[in-house]
GROMACS .gro file of C-alpha atoms in nm:
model
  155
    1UNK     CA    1  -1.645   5.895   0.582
    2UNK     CA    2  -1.378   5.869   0.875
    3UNK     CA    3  -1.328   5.570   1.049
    4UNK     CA    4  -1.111   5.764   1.320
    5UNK     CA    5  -1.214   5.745   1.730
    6UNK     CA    6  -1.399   6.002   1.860
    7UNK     CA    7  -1.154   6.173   2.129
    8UNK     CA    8  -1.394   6.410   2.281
    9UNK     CA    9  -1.772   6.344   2.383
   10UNK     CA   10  -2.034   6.425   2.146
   11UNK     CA   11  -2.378   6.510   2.311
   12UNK     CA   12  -2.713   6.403   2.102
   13UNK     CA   13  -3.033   6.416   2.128
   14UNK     CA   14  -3.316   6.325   1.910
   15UNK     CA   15  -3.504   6.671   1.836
   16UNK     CA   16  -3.744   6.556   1.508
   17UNK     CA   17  -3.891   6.259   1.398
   18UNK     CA   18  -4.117   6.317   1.057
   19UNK     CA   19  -4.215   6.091   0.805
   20UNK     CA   20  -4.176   6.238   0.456
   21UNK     CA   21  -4.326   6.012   0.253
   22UNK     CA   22  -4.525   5.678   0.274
   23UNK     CA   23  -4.720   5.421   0.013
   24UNK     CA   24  -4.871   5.063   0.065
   25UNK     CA   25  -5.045   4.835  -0.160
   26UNK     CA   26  -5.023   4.570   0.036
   27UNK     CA   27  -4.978   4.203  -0.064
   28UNK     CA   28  -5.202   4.114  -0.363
   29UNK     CA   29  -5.494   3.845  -0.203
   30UNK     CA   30  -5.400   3.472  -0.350
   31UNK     CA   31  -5.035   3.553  -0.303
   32UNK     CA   32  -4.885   3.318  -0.020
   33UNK     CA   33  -4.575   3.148   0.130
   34UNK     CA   34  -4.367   3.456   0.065
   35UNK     CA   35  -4.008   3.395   0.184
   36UNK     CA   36  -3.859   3.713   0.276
   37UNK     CA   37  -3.500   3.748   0.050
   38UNK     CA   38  -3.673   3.531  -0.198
   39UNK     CA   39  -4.022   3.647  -0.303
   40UNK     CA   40  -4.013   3.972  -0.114
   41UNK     CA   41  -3.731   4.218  -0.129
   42UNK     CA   42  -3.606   4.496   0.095
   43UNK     CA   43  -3.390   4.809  -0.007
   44UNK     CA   44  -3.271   5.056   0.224
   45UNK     CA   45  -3.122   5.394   0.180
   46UNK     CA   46  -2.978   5.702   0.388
   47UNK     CA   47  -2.909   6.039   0.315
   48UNK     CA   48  -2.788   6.247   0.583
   49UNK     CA   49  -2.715   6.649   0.537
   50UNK     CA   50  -2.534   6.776   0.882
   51UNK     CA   51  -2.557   7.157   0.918
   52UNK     CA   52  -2.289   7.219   1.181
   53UNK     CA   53  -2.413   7.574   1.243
   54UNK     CA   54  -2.662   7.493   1.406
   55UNK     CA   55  -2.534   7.195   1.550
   56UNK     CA   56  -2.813   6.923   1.320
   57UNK     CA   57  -2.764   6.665   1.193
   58UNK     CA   58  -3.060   6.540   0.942
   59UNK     CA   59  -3.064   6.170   0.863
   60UNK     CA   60  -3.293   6.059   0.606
   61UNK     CA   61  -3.412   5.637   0.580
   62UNK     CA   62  -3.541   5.509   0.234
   63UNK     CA   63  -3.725   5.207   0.278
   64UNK     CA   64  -3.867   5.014  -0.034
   65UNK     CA   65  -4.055   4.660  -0.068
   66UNK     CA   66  -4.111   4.494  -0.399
   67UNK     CA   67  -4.275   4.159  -0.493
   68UNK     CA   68  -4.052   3.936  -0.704
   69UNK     CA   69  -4.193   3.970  -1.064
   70UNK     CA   70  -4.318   4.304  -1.030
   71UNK     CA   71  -4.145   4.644  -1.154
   72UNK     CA   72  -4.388   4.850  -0.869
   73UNK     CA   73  -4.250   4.847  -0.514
   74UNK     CA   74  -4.537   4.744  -0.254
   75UNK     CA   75  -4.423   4.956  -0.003
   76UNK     CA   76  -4.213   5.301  -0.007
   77UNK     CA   77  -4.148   5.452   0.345
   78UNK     CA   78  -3.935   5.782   0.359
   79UNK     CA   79  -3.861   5.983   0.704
   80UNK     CA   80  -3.608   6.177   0.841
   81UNK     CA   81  -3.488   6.263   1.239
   82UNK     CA   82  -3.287   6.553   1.277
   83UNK     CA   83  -3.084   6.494   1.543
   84UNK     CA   84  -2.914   6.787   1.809
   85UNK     CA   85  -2.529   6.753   1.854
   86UNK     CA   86  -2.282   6.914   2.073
   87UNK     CA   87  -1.919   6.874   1.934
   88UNK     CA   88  -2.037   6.811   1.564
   89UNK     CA   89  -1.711   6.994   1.469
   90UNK     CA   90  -1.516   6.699   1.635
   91UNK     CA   91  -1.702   6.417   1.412
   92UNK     CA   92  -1.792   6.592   1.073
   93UNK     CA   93  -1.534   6.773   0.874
   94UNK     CA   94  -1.649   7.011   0.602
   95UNK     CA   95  -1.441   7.067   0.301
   96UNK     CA   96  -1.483   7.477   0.176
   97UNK     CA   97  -1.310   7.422  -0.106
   98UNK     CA   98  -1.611   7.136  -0.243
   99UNK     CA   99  -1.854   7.180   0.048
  100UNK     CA  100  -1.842   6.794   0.083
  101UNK     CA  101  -1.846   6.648   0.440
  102UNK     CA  102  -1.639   6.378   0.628
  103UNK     CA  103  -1.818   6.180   0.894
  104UNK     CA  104  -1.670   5.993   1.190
  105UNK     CA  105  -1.793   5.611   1.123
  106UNK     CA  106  -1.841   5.596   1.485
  107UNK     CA  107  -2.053   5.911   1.524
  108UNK     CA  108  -2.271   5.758   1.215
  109UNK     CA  109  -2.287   5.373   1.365
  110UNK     CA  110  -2.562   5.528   1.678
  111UNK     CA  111  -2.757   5.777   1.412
  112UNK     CA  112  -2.816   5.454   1.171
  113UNK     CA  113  -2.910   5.220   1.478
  114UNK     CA  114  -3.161   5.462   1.599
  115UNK     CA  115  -3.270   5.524   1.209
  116UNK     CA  116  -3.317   5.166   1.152
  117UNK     CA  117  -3.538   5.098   1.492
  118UNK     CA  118  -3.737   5.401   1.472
  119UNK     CA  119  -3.827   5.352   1.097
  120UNK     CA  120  -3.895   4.996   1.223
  121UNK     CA  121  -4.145   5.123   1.459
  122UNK     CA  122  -4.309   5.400   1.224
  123UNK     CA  123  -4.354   5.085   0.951
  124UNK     CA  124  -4.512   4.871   1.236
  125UNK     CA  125  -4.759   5.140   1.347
  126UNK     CA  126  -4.833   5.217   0.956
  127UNK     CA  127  -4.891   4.848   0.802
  128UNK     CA  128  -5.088   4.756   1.173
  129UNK     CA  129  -5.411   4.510   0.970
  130UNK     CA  130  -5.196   4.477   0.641
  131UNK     CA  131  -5.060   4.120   0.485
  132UNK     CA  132  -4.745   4.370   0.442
  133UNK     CA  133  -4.690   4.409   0.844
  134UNK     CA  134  -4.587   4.019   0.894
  135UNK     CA  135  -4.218   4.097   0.727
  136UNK     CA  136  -4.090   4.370   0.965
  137UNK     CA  137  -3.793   4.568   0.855
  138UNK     CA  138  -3.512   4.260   0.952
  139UNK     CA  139  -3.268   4.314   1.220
  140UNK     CA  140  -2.954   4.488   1.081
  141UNK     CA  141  -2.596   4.537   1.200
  142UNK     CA  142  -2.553   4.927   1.155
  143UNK     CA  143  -2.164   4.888   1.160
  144UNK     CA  144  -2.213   4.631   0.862
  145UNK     CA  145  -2.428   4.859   0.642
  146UNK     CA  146  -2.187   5.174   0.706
  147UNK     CA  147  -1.925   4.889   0.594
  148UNK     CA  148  -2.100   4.856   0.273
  149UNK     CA  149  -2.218   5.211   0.223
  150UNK     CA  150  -1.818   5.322   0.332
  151UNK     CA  151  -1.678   5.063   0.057
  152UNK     CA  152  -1.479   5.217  -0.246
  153UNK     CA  153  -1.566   5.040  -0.547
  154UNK     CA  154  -1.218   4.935  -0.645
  155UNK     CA  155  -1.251   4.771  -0.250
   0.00000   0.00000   0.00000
């Protein structure tokens, strides 16, 4: 991933929003005061496969909830938006040698936001009468997590 500026403007659009996989046990009756970070954990994941061809861009968000002392996750939410982009070629650079990509940080930072709130949304709608629905995905900095996922490990 680049962390360059974007010189020219890149046009998106949202043209897909499916959910790919989803799982809920819910929280276990007699289980209480669960302190989100502490009792209850959260993982998140993206994949993202840009096919500048046809100018997508598929983002994929990986959400998993486990109870502390339990191997199972509680929740497992999976779904993808492909999104539509004009000027791809400015923002992701695709190596034929390895066929591996390069992605503008900035291009990414909007895609993740608009992950993170939609998958927010589809988990709201989902868990709606479940213990599970009072611990929302939290609010997240999308520049932080590209920070993270971006990171060398010798960094």
């Amino acid at each position: 991933m680049a962390s360059n500026k974007i010189e020219k403007e890149i046009k998106m659009r949202i043209s897909k929003i499916r959910e790919i996989e989803f799982s809920c046990k819910d929280i276990p009756d007699g289980v209480e005061n669960i302190e989100f970070g502490k009792d209850m954990f959260f993982a998140l994941h993206f994949a993202y496969t840009p096919n500048p061809e046809k100018k997508v861009f598929a983002l994929k968000t990986f959400i998993k909830y486990t109870l502390k002392g339990q191997q199972e996750p509680i929740l497992i939410f999976v779904n993808e938006i492909l999104f539509d982009v004009i000027g791809m070629d400015e923002v992701v650079k695709i190596k034929k040698v390895t066929n591996k990509f390069e992605i503008n940080n900035d291009f990414l930072i909007p895609l993740i936001s608009v992950a993170i709130g939609t998958t927010r949304g589809m988990l709201a709608a989902k868990t709606t009468g479940k213990k599970i629905n009072d611990f929302p995905i939290p609010m997240l900095n999308p520049k932080e997590i590209l920070d993270k996922i971006s990171k060398k490990p010798d960094q």
